[in-house]
Coordinates of C-alpha atoms and ligand atoms in Angstrom, one line a residue:
Chain P
X1 CA -34.7 -1.6 -7.3
X2 CA -31.2 -0.2 -7.4
X3 CA -31.4 2.3 -4.6
X4 CA -29.6 3.0 -1.3
X5 CA -31.5 4.6 1.5
X6 CA -29.5 6.4 4.2
X7 CA -31.3 7.1 7.5
X8 CA -30.0 9.4 10.2
X9 CA -26.4 8.2 9.6
X10 CA -23.8 9.0 12.2
X11 CA -20.2 8.0 12.2
X12 CA -17.0 8.7 14.2
X13 CA -13.6 7.1 14.0
X14 CA -12.8 8.0 17.6
X15 CA -15.4 8.6 20.3
X16 CA -16.1 12.2 20.9
X17 CA -15.2 13.5 17.4
X18 CA -18.1 13.1 15.1
X19 CA -17.4 12.8 11.3
X20 CA -21.0 12.4 10.0
X21 CA -23.8 13.9 12.0
X22 CA -27.1 12.4 10.8
X23 CA -27.3 12.1 7.1
X24 CA -30.6 11.3 5.4
X25 CA -30.4 10.6 1.7
X26 CA -31.9 8.4 -1.0
X27 CA -29.5 7.5 -3.7
X28 CA -31.1 6.4 -7.0
X29 CA -30.5 6.1 -10.7
X30 CA -29.6 9.7 -11.3
X31 CA -25.8 10.2 -11.8
X32 CA -24.8 11.9 -8.6
X33 CA -21.8 14.0 -7.7
X34 CA -20.7 14.6 -4.1
X35 CA -18.7 17.7 -3.5
X36 CA -17.5 19.4 -0.3
X37 CA -14.5 20.7 1.6
X38 CA -11.4 18.6 2.6
X39 CA -12.3 16.6 5.6
X40 CA -16.1 17.0 5.2
X41 CA -16.6 13.3 5.4
X42 CA -17.1 12.3 1.7
X43 CA -14.7 9.4 1.6
X44 CA -16.0 8.2 5.0
X45 CA -19.5 8.3 3.7
X46 CA -18.8 6.1 0.6
X47 CA -16.8 3.6 2.7
X48 CA -19.9 3.3 4.8
X49 CA -22.0 2.7 1.7
X50 CA -19.7 -0.1 0.6
X51 CA -19.8 -1.7 4.1
X52 CA -16.1 -1.1 4.8
X53 CA -17.1 0.8 7.9
X54 CA -20.3 0.5 10.0
X55 CA -22.5 3.4 11.2
X56 CA -22.1 4.5 14.8
X57 CA -25.9 5.3 14.7
X58 CA -28.5 5.2 12.0
X59 CA -28.7 2.8 9.1
X60 CA -28.0 2.2 5.4
X61 CA -30.5 0.1 3.5
X62 CA -29.6 -1.5 0.3
X63 CA -32.5 -3.2 -1.6
X64 CA -34.4 -2.7 1.6
X65 CA -32.0 -4.6 3.8
X66 CA -29.5 -3.2 6.3
X67 CA -25.9 -3.2 5.1
X68 CA -25.0 -4.7 8.4
X69 CA -26.9 -7.8 7.5
X70 CA -24.9 -8.4 4.3
X71 CA -21.5 -10.1 4.3
X72 CA -18.7 -8.0 2.8
X73 CA -18.4 -10.6 0.1
X74 CA -22.1 -10.3 -0.9
X75 CA -22.0 -6.5 -0.9
X76 CA -18.8 -6.7 -3.1
X77 CA -20.9 -8.2 -5.9
X78 CA -23.2 -5.2 -5.9
X79 CA -21.1 -2.3 -4.9
X80 CA -17.8 -1.3 -6.5
X81 CA -15.7 1.5 -4.9
X82 CA -12.7 3.1 -6.6
X83 CA -10.5 4.5 -3.8
X84 CA -9.2 8.1 -3.6
X85 CA -5.6 6.9 -3.5
X86 CA -4.8 4.2 -6.0
X87 CA -1.9 3.0 -3.9
X88 CA -4.5 1.9 -1.2
X89 CA -6.1 -0.4 -3.8
X90 CA -3.2 -1.7 -5.9
X91 CA -1.1 -4.6 -4.6
X92 CA -0.4 -7.0 -7.4
X93 CA 2.8 -6.8 -9.4
X94 CA 1.3 -6.7 -12.9
X95 CA -1.6 -4.9 -14.4
X96 CA -3.6 -7.8 -15.6
X97 CA -3.5 -9.7 -12.3
X98 CA -4.4 -6.5 -10.5
X99 CA -7.5 -5.9 -12.6
X100 CA -8.5 -9.6 -12.5
X101 CA -8.3 -9.8 -8.8
X102 CA -11.7 -8.2 -8.0
X103 CA -13.7 -10.3 -10.6
X104 CA -12.1 -13.5 -9.4
X105 CA -12.8 -12.6 -5.9
X106 CA -16.6 -12.2 -6.5
X107 CA -16.7 -15.6 -8.2
X108 CA -16.1 -15.0 -12.0
X109 CA -14.2 -17.8 -13.5
X110 CA -10.7 -17.2 -15.0
X111 CA -11.8 -16.8 -18.5
X112 CA -14.7 -14.4 -17.7
X113 CA -12.4 -12.4 -15.3
X114 CA -9.7 -12.1 -18.0
X115 CA -12.3 -11.0 -20.6
X116 CA -13.8 -8.4 -18.3
X117 CA -10.4 -7.2 -17.2
X118 CA -9.2 -6.6 -20.7
X119 CA -12.4 -4.9 -21.8
X120 CA -12.1 -2.6 -18.8
X121 CA -8.5 -1.9 -19.6
X122 CA -9.5 -1.0 -23.1
X123 CA -11.9 1.6 -21.8
X124 CA -9.1 3.4 -19.9
X125 CA -6.7 2.7 -22.8
X126 CA -4.2 0.7 -20.8
X127 CA -4.7 -2.6 -22.5
X128 CA -1.1 -2.4 -23.9
X129 CA 0.3 -2.5 -20.4
X130 CA -1.0 -6.0 -19.2
X131 CA 2.4 -7.2 -17.9
X132 CA 3.7 -3.9 -16.6
X133 CA 4.2 -3.4 -12.8
X134 CA 1.6 -0.8 -11.8
X135 CA 4.3 1.0 -9.8
X136 CA 6.4 1.6 -12.9
X137 CA 3.5 3.7 -14.2
X138 CA 2.7 7.3 -13.5
X139 CA 0.2 8.1 -10.7
X140 CA -2.5 9.1 -13.2
X141 CA -2.1 5.8 -15.0
X142 CA -2.3 4.0 -11.7
X143 CA -5.6 5.8 -11.0
X144 CA -7.0 4.5 -14.3
X145 CA -5.9 0.9 -13.4
X146 CA -7.8 1.2 -10.1
X147 CA -10.9 2.3 -12.1
X148 CA -10.5 -0.6 -14.5
X149 CA -10.3 -3.0 -11.6
X150 CA -13.8 -1.9 -10.4
X151 CA -15.3 -1.7 -13.9
X152 CA -14.2 -5.3 -14.5
X153 CA -16.4 -6.5 -11.6
X154 CA -19.5 -5.3 -13.4
X155 CA -21.3 -4.2 -10.2
X156 CA -24.7 -2.5 -10.2
X157 CA -23.5 0.3 -8.2
X158 CA -20.2 2.1 -9.0
X159 CA -18.7 4.7 -6.7
X160 CA -15.7 6.8 -7.7
X161 CA -13.7 8.7 -5.1
X162 CA -12.1 11.7 -7.0
X163 CA -11.6 10.0 -10.4
X164 CA -10.4 13.2 -12.1
X165 CA -7.5 13.6 -9.7
X166 CA -4.4 14.1 -11.7
X167 CA -6.1 13.4 -15.0
X168 CA -5.5 15.5 -18.1
X169 CA -8.1 16.6 -20.6
X170 CA -8.1 13.3 -22.5
X171 CA -8.3 11.4 -19.2
X172 CA -11.4 13.4 -18.2
X173 CA -13.0 12.8 -21.6
X174 CA -12.4 9.1 -21.1
X175 CA -14.0 9.3 -17.6
X176 CA -17.0 11.1 -19.0
X177 CA -17.6 8.4 -21.5
X178 CA -17.2 5.7 -18.9
X179 CA -19.7 7.4 -16.6
X180 CA -22.3 8.0 -19.3
X181 CA -21.9 4.4 -20.5
X182 CA -22.5 3.1 -17.0
X183 CA -25.6 5.3 -16.7
X184 CA -27.0 4.0 -20.0
X185 CA -26.6 0.5 -18.6
X186 CA -28.9 1.5 -15.7
X187 CA -26.2 1.5 -13.0
X188 CA -26.2 3.7 -10.0
X189 CA -23.2 6.0 -10.1
X190 CA -21.9 8.1 -7.3
X191 CA -18.8 10.2 -7.7
X192 CA -16.9 12.4 -5.3
X193 CA -15.3 15.4 -7.0
X194 CA -13.3 18.6 -6.4
X195 CA -13.6 19.6 -10.1
X196 CA -16.8 21.8 -10.2
X197 CA -16.7 22.2 -14.0
X198 CA -16.7 18.4 -14.4
X199 CA -19.5 17.9 -11.8
X200 CA -21.7 20.5 -13.4
X201 CA -21.2 19.2 -16.9
X202 CA -21.5 15.5 -16.3
X203 CA -23.9 14.9 -13.3
X204 CA -27.6 15.2 -13.0
X205 CA -27.6 15.6 -9.3
X206 CA -25.1 17.2 -6.9
X207 CA -25.0 16.8 -3.1
X208 CA -22.9 19.3 -1.1
X209 CA -21.3 17.9 2.1
X210 CA -20.3 20.2 4.8
X211 CA -18.7 19.2 8.1
X212 CA -20.5 15.9 8.2
X213 CA -23.9 17.2 7.1
X214 CA -25.7 17.6 3.8
X215 CA -25.8 21.3 3.0
X216 CA -27.5 21.2 -0.4
X217 CA -28.9 18.5 -2.6
X218 CA -30.7 18.8 -6.0
X219 CA -30.3 19.0 -9.7
X220 CA -26.7 20.2 -10.5
X221 CA -28.0 23.2 -12.3
X222 CA -29.9 24.4 -9.2
X223 CA -27.1 23.6 -6.7
X224 CA -24.4 25.4 -8.7
X225 CA -26.6 28.5 -8.7
X226 CA -26.2 28.9 -5.0
X227 CA -23.1 30.9 -4.6
X228 CA -23.4 31.5 -0.9
X229 CA -23.9 27.8 -0.1
X230 CA -20.9 26.8 -2.2
X231 CA -18.8 29.4 -0.5
X232 CA -19.7 28.1 2.9
X233 CA -18.7 24.6 1.8
X234 CA -15.3 25.9 0.5
X235 CA -16.3 25.4 -3.1
X236 CA -16.5 27.6 -6.2
X237 CA -19.0 28.0 -8.9
X238 CA -18.1 26.4 -12.3
X239 CA -15.8 28.8 -14.2
X240 CA -18.5 29.4 -16.9
X241 CA -21.0 30.4 -14.2
X242 CA -18.4 32.8 -12.7
X243 CA -18.0 34.6 -16.0
X244 CA -21.8 34.9 -16.4
X245 CA -22.0 36.3 -12.9
X246 CA -19.3 38.9 -13.5
X247 CA -21.2 40.0 -16.5
X248 CA -24.5 40.1 -14.6
X249 CA -26.3 37.8 -16.9
X250 CA -29.7 36.4 -15.8
X251 CA -30.3 32.7 -15.8
X252 CA -27.6 30.1 -15.2
X253 CA -24.9 28.8 -17.4
X254 CA -22.9 25.7 -17.0
X255 CA -21.2 24.9 -20.3
X256 CA -19.2 26.9 -22.9
X257 CA -21.9 26.4 -25.5
X258 CA -24.6 27.9 -23.3
X259 CA -22.6 31.0 -22.4
X260 CA -21.3 31.6 -26.0
X261 CA -24.8 31.3 -27.4
X262 CA -26.2 33.8 -24.8
X263 CA -23.4 36.3 -25.4
X264 CA -23.7 36.1 -29.2
X265 CA -27.3 37.0 -28.9
X266 CA -26.6 39.8 -26.5
X267 CA -23.8 41.3 -28.6
X268 CA -25.8 41.3 -31.8
X269 CA -28.9 42.8 -30.2
Chain U
X1 CA 22.0 35.6 -13.0
X2 CA 19.4 32.8 -13.4
X3 CA 18.7 30.7 -10.3
X4 CA 17.8 27.7 -12.5
X5 CA 19.7 26.8 -15.7
X6 CA 18.8 23.7 -17.7
X7 CA 21.1 23.0 -20.7
X8 CA 20.3 20.2 -23.1
X9 CA 18.9 17.9 -20.4
X10 CA 18.1 14.3 -21.5
X11 CA 17.0 11.5 -19.3
X12 CA 15.8 7.9 -19.8
X13 CA 14.5 5.7 -16.9
X14 CA 16.3 2.4 -16.6
X15 CA 15.1 -0.4 -18.8
X16 CA 13.0 1.9 -21.0
X17 CA 13.8 2.9 -24.6
X18 CA 12.1 6.2 -24.7
X19 CA 13.5 9.5 -23.5
X20 CA 11.4 10.9 -20.6
X21 CA 13.2 14.2 -21.0
X22 CA 14.5 15.1 -24.5
X23 CA 16.9 18.0 -24.9
X24 CA 15.3 20.5 -22.6
X25 CA 16.9 23.9 -22.1
X26 CA 15.5 26.9 -20.2
X27 CA 16.4 29.4 -17.5
X28 CA 14.5 30.8 -14.6
X29 CA 15.1 34.0 -12.7
X30 CA 14.9 34.3 -8.9
X31 CA 11.4 34.9 -7.7
X32 CA 9.6 33.8 -10.9
X33 CA 6.6 31.5 -10.8
X34 CA 6.8 28.9 -13.5
X35 CA 3.8 26.7 -14.4
X36 CA 4.6 23.3 -15.9
X37 CA 1.9 21.9 -18.2
X38 CA 1.5 18.9 -20.4
X39 CA -0.6 15.8 -20.8
X40 CA -0.2 12.8 -18.6
X41 CA 3.1 11.1 -19.2
X42 CA 4.5 14.3 -20.9
X43 CA 7.4 14.3 -18.4
X44 CA 6.4 16.9 -15.8
X45 CA 7.1 14.8 -12.7
X46 CA 10.4 13.6 -14.3
X47 CA 11.5 17.2 -14.8
X48 CA 10.6 18.0 -11.1
X49 CA 12.8 15.1 -10.1
X50 CA 15.6 16.3 -12.3
X51 CA 15.5 19.8 -10.7
X52 CA 15.6 18.3 -7.2
X53 CA 18.3 15.8 -7.9
X54 CA 16.2 12.6 -7.5
X55 CA 17.1 12.2 -11.2
X56 CA 19.9 11.0 -11.6
X57 CA 20.8 10.2 -7.9
X58 CA 17.7 8.2 -6.9
X59 CA 16.4 7.2 -10.3
X60 CA 19.4 6.0 -12.3
X61 CA 19.2 5.5 -16.1
X62 CA 20.6 7.5 -19.0
X63 CA 21.5 11.2 -18.3
X64 CA 22.8 13.9 -20.5
X65 CA 23.1 17.7 -20.4
X66 CA 23.4 19.9 -17.3
X67 CA 21.1 21.3 -14.6
X68 CA 22.2 24.1 -12.3
X69 CA 20.1 25.1 -9.2
X70 CA 21.4 28.1 -7.2
X71 CA 24.8 27.6 -8.8
X72 CA 25.1 23.9 -8.0
X73 CA 25.3 21.4 -10.8
X74 CA 22.8 18.8 -9.8
X75 CA 24.7 15.8 -11.1
X76 CA 27.9 16.7 -9.2
X77 CA 26.2 17.1 -5.8
X78 CA 24.4 14.7 -3.5
X79 CA 20.6 14.9 -3.0
X80 CA 21.2 16.1 0.6
X81 CA 23.2 19.1 -0.6
X82 CA 20.7 20.0 -3.2
X83 CA 17.9 19.7 -0.6
X84 CA 19.3 22.7 1.2
X85 CA 18.4 24.8 -1.8
X86 CA 15.5 23.0 -3.4
X87 CA 12.3 21.7 -1.8
X88 CA 10.0 19.2 -3.6
X89 CA 6.3 18.5 -2.9
X90 CA 5.6 15.1 -4.4
X91 CA 2.7 14.3 -6.6
X92 CA 1.4 11.7 -4.1
X93 CA 1.4 13.3 -0.6
X94 CA 1.6 9.8 0.9
X95 CA 5.2 9.6 -0.5
X96 CA 6.1 12.7 1.5
X97 CA 5.2 11.3 4.9
X98 CA 8.1 10.0 7.0
X99 CA 5.9 7.2 8.4
X100 CA 7.8 7.5 11.6
X101 CA 5.9 10.4 13.3
X102 CA 2.8 10.2 15.4
X103 CA 1.3 13.7 14.8
X104 CA 1.0 16.2 12.0
X105 CA 3.0 18.6 14.1
X106 CA 6.0 16.3 14.5
X107 CA 5.7 15.4 10.8
X108 CA 6.2 19.1 9.8
X109 CA 8.8 19.6 12.5
X110 CA 10.9 16.7 11.2
X111 CA 12.5 18.6 8.2
X112 CA 13.2 21.7 10.4
X113 CA 14.9 19.6 13.1
X114 CA 17.0 17.9 10.4
X115 CA 18.1 21.3 9.1
X116 CA 19.0 22.3 12.7
X117 CA 16.7 25.3 12.8
X118 CA 16.8 27.0 16.2
X119 CA 13.9 26.5 18.5
X120 CA 12.1 29.8 18.5
X121 CA 12.5 30.2 14.7
X122 CA 11.1 26.7 14.4
X123 CA 8.0 27.5 16.4
X124 CA 7.4 30.6 14.3
X125 CA 7.7 28.7 11.1
X126 CA 5.5 25.8 12.3
X127 CA 2.7 28.1 13.3
X128 CA 3.0 30.0 10.1
X129 CA 2.8 27.0 7.8
X130 CA 0.0 25.3 9.8
X131 CA -1.9 28.5 9.4
X132 CA -1.2 29.0 5.7
X133 CA -2.5 25.5 4.9
X134 CA -5.4 25.8 7.4
X135 CA -4.4 22.6 9.3
X136 CA -3.9 24.0 12.8
X137 CA -7.0 22.1 14.0
X138 CA -5.5 18.7 12.9
X139 CA -2.0 19.2 14.2
X140 CA -2.3 16.5 16.9
X141 CA -3.8 13.9 14.5
X142 CA -1.8 10.9 13.3
X143 CA -0.6 11.7 9.7
X144 CA -2.2 8.5 8.4
X145 CA -5.6 9.2 9.9
X146 CA -6.2 12.2 7.6
X147 CA -8.4 12.7 4.6
X148 CA -6.6 12.8 1.2
X149 CA -6.8 16.6 1.0
X150 CA -5.7 17.1 4.6
X151 CA -2.6 14.9 3.9
X152 CA -1.8 16.9 0.8
X153 CA -2.0 20.1 2.9
X154 CA 0.4 18.6 5.4
X155 CA 2.8 17.6 2.6
X156 CA 2.9 21.2 1.3
X157 CA 3.2 22.7 4.7
X158 CA 6.2 20.5 5.6
X159 CA 8.1 21.7 2.6
X160 CA 7.1 25.4 2.8
X161 CA 8.2 25.4 6.5
X162 CA 11.8 24.8 5.3
X163 CA 11.7 27.9 3.2
X164 CA 13.8 26.5 0.3
X165 CA 15.1 29.0 -2.2
X166 CA 13.6 27.0 -5.0
X167 CA 10.2 25.3 -4.3
X168 CA 9.0 22.6 -6.7
X169 CA 5.4 21.5 -6.4
X170 CA 4.1 18.5 -8.5
X171 CA 0.4 18.8 -8.8
X172 CA 0.0 20.1 -5.3
X173 CA -3.7 20.9 -5.5
X174 CA -5.0 17.6 -7.1
X175 CA -6.9 16.6 -3.9
X176 CA -7.7 20.1 -2.5
X177 CA -11.2 21.6 -2.4
X178 CA -11.6 24.6 -4.7
X179 CA -11.0 27.3 -2.1
X180 CA -8.0 25.3 -0.8
X181 CA -6.5 25.3 -4.3
X182 CA -7.0 29.0 -4.6
X183 CA -5.3 29.5 -1.3
X184 CA -2.3 27.4 -2.3
X185 CA -1.8 29.6 -5.5
X186 CA -2.0 32.7 -3.3
X187 CA 0.5 31.3 -0.7
X188 CA 2.9 30.4 -3.5
X189 CA 2.5 33.8 -5.2
X190 CA 3.3 35.5 -1.8
X191 CA 6.5 33.3 -1.5
X192 CA 7.8 34.8 -4.8
X193 CA 7.6 38.2 -3.1
X194 CA 10.2 36.9 -0.6
X195 CA 12.4 35.9 -3.5
X196 CA 11.5 32.2 -3.5
X197 CA 11.4 30.7 -7.0
X198 CA 8.4 28.4 -7.8
X199 CA 8.0 25.6 -10.3
X200 CA 4.6 24.1 -10.2
X201 CA 3.2 21.2 -12.4
X202 CA -0.5 21.7 -12.7
X203 CA -3.6 20.7 -14.7
X204 CA -5.6 23.7 -13.4
X205 CA -5.0 25.9 -16.4
X206 CA -7.4 28.7 -15.3
X207 CA -5.4 29.1 -12.1
X208 CA -2.0 29.1 -13.8
X209 CA -3.2 31.6 -16.3
X210 CA -4.0 33.9 -13.4
X211 CA -0.9 33.4 -11.2
X212 CA 2.1 32.1 -13.2
X213 CA 4.7 34.5 -14.7
X214 CA 5.6 31.9 -17.3
X215 CA 4.4 28.6 -18.5
X216 CA 6.5 25.7 -19.7
X217 CA 4.6 23.4 -22.1
X218 CA 6.1 19.9 -22.3
X219 CA 5.1 17.0 -24.6
X220 CA 6.9 13.6 -25.0
X221 CA 9.7 14.9 -22.9
X222 CA 10.3 18.0 -25.2
X223 CA 9.9 21.6 -24.2
X224 CA 7.4 22.9 -26.7
X225 CA 7.1 26.4 -25.5
X226 CA 8.3 28.6 -22.6
X227 CA 6.6 32.0 -22.4
X228 CA 3.9 34.1 -20.7
X229 CA 0.5 32.5 -20.1
X230 CA -1.1 34.8 -22.6
X231 CA 1.3 33.7 -25.4
X232 CA 1.3 30.0 -24.6
X233 CA -2.5 29.8 -24.1
X234 CA -3.2 31.7 -27.3
X235 CA -1.5 28.9 -29.4
X236 CA -4.0 27.3 -31.8
X237 CA -2.3 23.9 -31.5
X238 CA -2.8 23.4 -27.7
X239 CA -5.2 20.4 -28.3
X240 CA -2.3 18.6 -30.1
X241 CA -0.5 18.6 -26.8
X242 CA -3.5 17.4 -24.8
X243 CA -4.2 20.8 -23.3
X244 CA -7.5 22.8 -23.3
X245 CA -7.1 26.6 -23.2
X246 CA -8.3 28.5 -20.1
X247 CA -12.1 29.1 -19.9
X248 CA -11.6 32.8 -20.7
X249 CA -9.5 32.0 -23.7
X250 CA -12.0 29.6 -25.1
X251 CA -14.8 32.1 -24.8
X252 CA -12.7 34.9 -26.2
X253 CA -11.8 32.9 -29.2
X254 CA -15.4 31.8 -29.9
X255 CA -16.5 35.4 -29.8
X256 CA -13.4 36.9 -31.4
X257 CA -12.7 39.1 -28.3
X258 CA -9.1 40.0 -27.5
X259 CA -7.5 41.4 -24.4
X260 CA -6.9 45.1 -25.2
X261 CA -3.9 45.0 -22.8
X262 CA -2.0 42.2 -24.5
X263 CA -3.6 42.1 -28.0
X264 CA -3.8 38.4 -27.4
X265 CA -6.9 36.4 -26.3
X266 CA -7.8 36.9 -22.6
X267 CA -6.6 34.2 -20.2
X268 CA -8.3 35.2 -17.0
X269 CA -12.0 35.5 -15.9
X270 CA -11.3 39.1 -14.9
X271 CA -9.9 40.0 -18.4
X272 CA -12.7 38.3 -20.4
X273 CA -15.4 39.8 -18.2
X274 CA -13.9 43.3 -18.6
X275 CA -13.6 43.0 -22.4
X276 CA -17.1 41.6 -22.9
X277 CA -18.5 44.0 -20.4
X278 CA -17.2 46.9 -22.5
X279 CA -19.2 45.5 -25.5
X280 CA -22.5 44.8 -23.9
Ligands
ATP1 N1 -8.7 6.5 9.7 C1 -9.1 7.7 10.3 N2 -9.0 7.8 11.6 C2 -9.4 9.0 12.2 N3 -9.9 10.0 11.6 C3 -10.0 9.9 10.2 C4 -9.6 8.7 9.5 N4 -9.9 8.9 8.2 C5 -10.4 10.2 8.1 N5 -10.5 10.8 9.3 C6 -11.0 12.1 9.6 O1 -12.4 12.1 9.2 C7 -12.8 13.3 8.6 C8 -13.4 13.0 7.3 O2 -12.5 12.4 6.4 P1 -12.8 12.0 4.9 O3 -11.6 11.2 4.4 O4 -14.1 11.3 4.9 O5 -12.9 13.4 4.2 P2 -13.2 13.8 2.7 O6 -14.4 14.6 2.7 O7 -13.1 12.6 1.8 O8 -12.0 14.8 2.4 P3 -11.0 15.0 1.1 O9 -11.7 15.9 0.2 O10 -9.8 15.7 1.7 O11 -10.7 13.7 0.6 C9 -11.5 14.2 8.6 O12 -11.5 15.1 9.6 C10 -10.4 13.2 8.8 O13 -9.3 13.8 9.4
ADP2 N1 9.7 5.0 -12.2 C1 9.5 5.0 -13.5 N2 10.1 4.0 -14.3 C2 10.0 3.9 -15.6 N3 9.3 4.8 -16.4 C3 8.7 5.9 -15.7 C4 8.8 6.0 -14.3 N4 8.1 7.1 -13.9 C5 7.6 7.6 -15.0 N5 8.0 6.9 -16.1 C6 7.7 7.2 -17.5 O1 8.3 8.4 -17.9 C7 7.5 9.2 -18.7 C8 7.2 10.6 -18.1 O2 6.4 10.4 -16.9 P1 6.1 11.5 -15.9 O3 7.3 12.4 -15.7 O4 5.5 10.9 -14.7 O5 4.9 12.4 -16.7 P2 3.9 13.4 -16.1 O6 4.3 13.9 -14.7 O7 3.9 14.6 -17.1 O8 2.5 12.8 -16.1 C9 6.2 8.4 -19.0 O9 6.4 7.7 -20.2 C10 6.2 7.4 -17.8 O10 5.5 6.2 -18.1
MG3 MG1 -11.8 12.0 0.4
MG4 MG1 3.3 13.7 -12.9

């Protein structure tokens, strides 16, 4: 089964200052958003899942086996991670070699790697930039290149660290499609986000991190109801929910359609 | 007198055929807060570079028209001279870091030392900007050992500490948590009260609607509109420029509810809630 089990996970970069303080989570097939304040430990957590860092205490089990007992190369076939800063990930001098690098690295042959790279670049609509140097593109385009690089590896688990960063409306729509498409293929998707509207609309489950702990975890609809908890984690409710609250509506509203429908009924009655 | 004047500005990056900025003209008064919006690759960052002198001094290429900041014509002055009047927060905070300092504190002090700010004044400004961006607790950390959002806060603080007359911020809240973003908008709004002029490129339309005095809408390097948020956000053709209207405006339009104060569609959560509240 495609699950990750996290037991009593602790981590610190430097002795004496703890970043994660005992996280227990089971990550499964539901599309999952991780939200939380700057410095809460979100990026650190996903680097641990990917085996780029090792727990100071506790364990991470993937397919029932401790991530410590996998080699980085074998985990790479199963877990793809899109970094928060695309500049940390991109180092080739043209787009196509950049996106082919990961697939080649996990053992795809040249033809397969090229095929997967081009199909991933199509998904982010950058397949007309194959020979461009990534550093002659804007930051938002570089972010899309880094996403395509991971999609091309076709891993069972795909983790995105702030994919909506710097993306415009069309970019976010593209991401939505990519995420739903991965979900339909039965992949495990985890996504760190600061965009509450996007998290509420797209993800089934939301986990709130706060100072190295899990403060809330559940269906997105339930989590985004809890104004006090969100406030404590330096978050906000989705903007639609905020309007519904201002108006004192019962129930909870996450999308434009839900709120418009409810208000239409109220105003005619 | 306007503190920023842009007259027929055209610019093309080297080895490209398309104009990144195409005949842009506008003026900004001292203390105004201007939001810069447009789809990805519209030309927002390039306009930020042109206002701070990186275009044409650092990025060469084809240049036409004139840009004046605080009376200086950008093309005729070196970047160093312009920097005394204009501060720029880069889109990628990593680009802002000197890579030569060992602590966040030294990183922020660097610009002030360069300006020759006197010691006591420097300490006051350091404390103030660390506090405004809520990064006092990480002031002794290495600038590269920070989370993305923490680094973005440091980048903003290091420019704010220099108190430039004109402050340009290129998507400064892209990695900030929601409360941190709100704080940055508040900090920037407060700076306008001290007479500092703000240009901020942003995708957070709801926040610009609430805080900006005017919004400049750019597409394919052209200035499409330059007006109050209420006017720009009530345009029906926003989707053609890759922009979604603020949440309040979308709901207002769907329900046919206008803001009684502007006779346009509401742009803030407060306004839409007030108008609907009156009808329930
Ligand atoms: N390489 C490092 N060395 C030391 N401390 C680090 C390092 N990277 C991150 N930290 C610290 O660990 C904590 C968690 O950082 P992390 O990057 O996981 O946060 P985050 O939740 O992803 O935040 P953001 O929303 O800003 O991206 C922060 O206090 C940060 O300063
Ligand atoms: N360093 C560069 N070299 C060549 N072209 C560039 C460079 N930076 C940006 N561009 C191009 O200039 C145009 C405007 O980009 P930019 O100002 O970054 O837009 P925005 O900030 O609105 O996303 C785009 O077509 C982009 O690809
Ligand atoms: Mg992070
Ligand atoms: Mg930009």
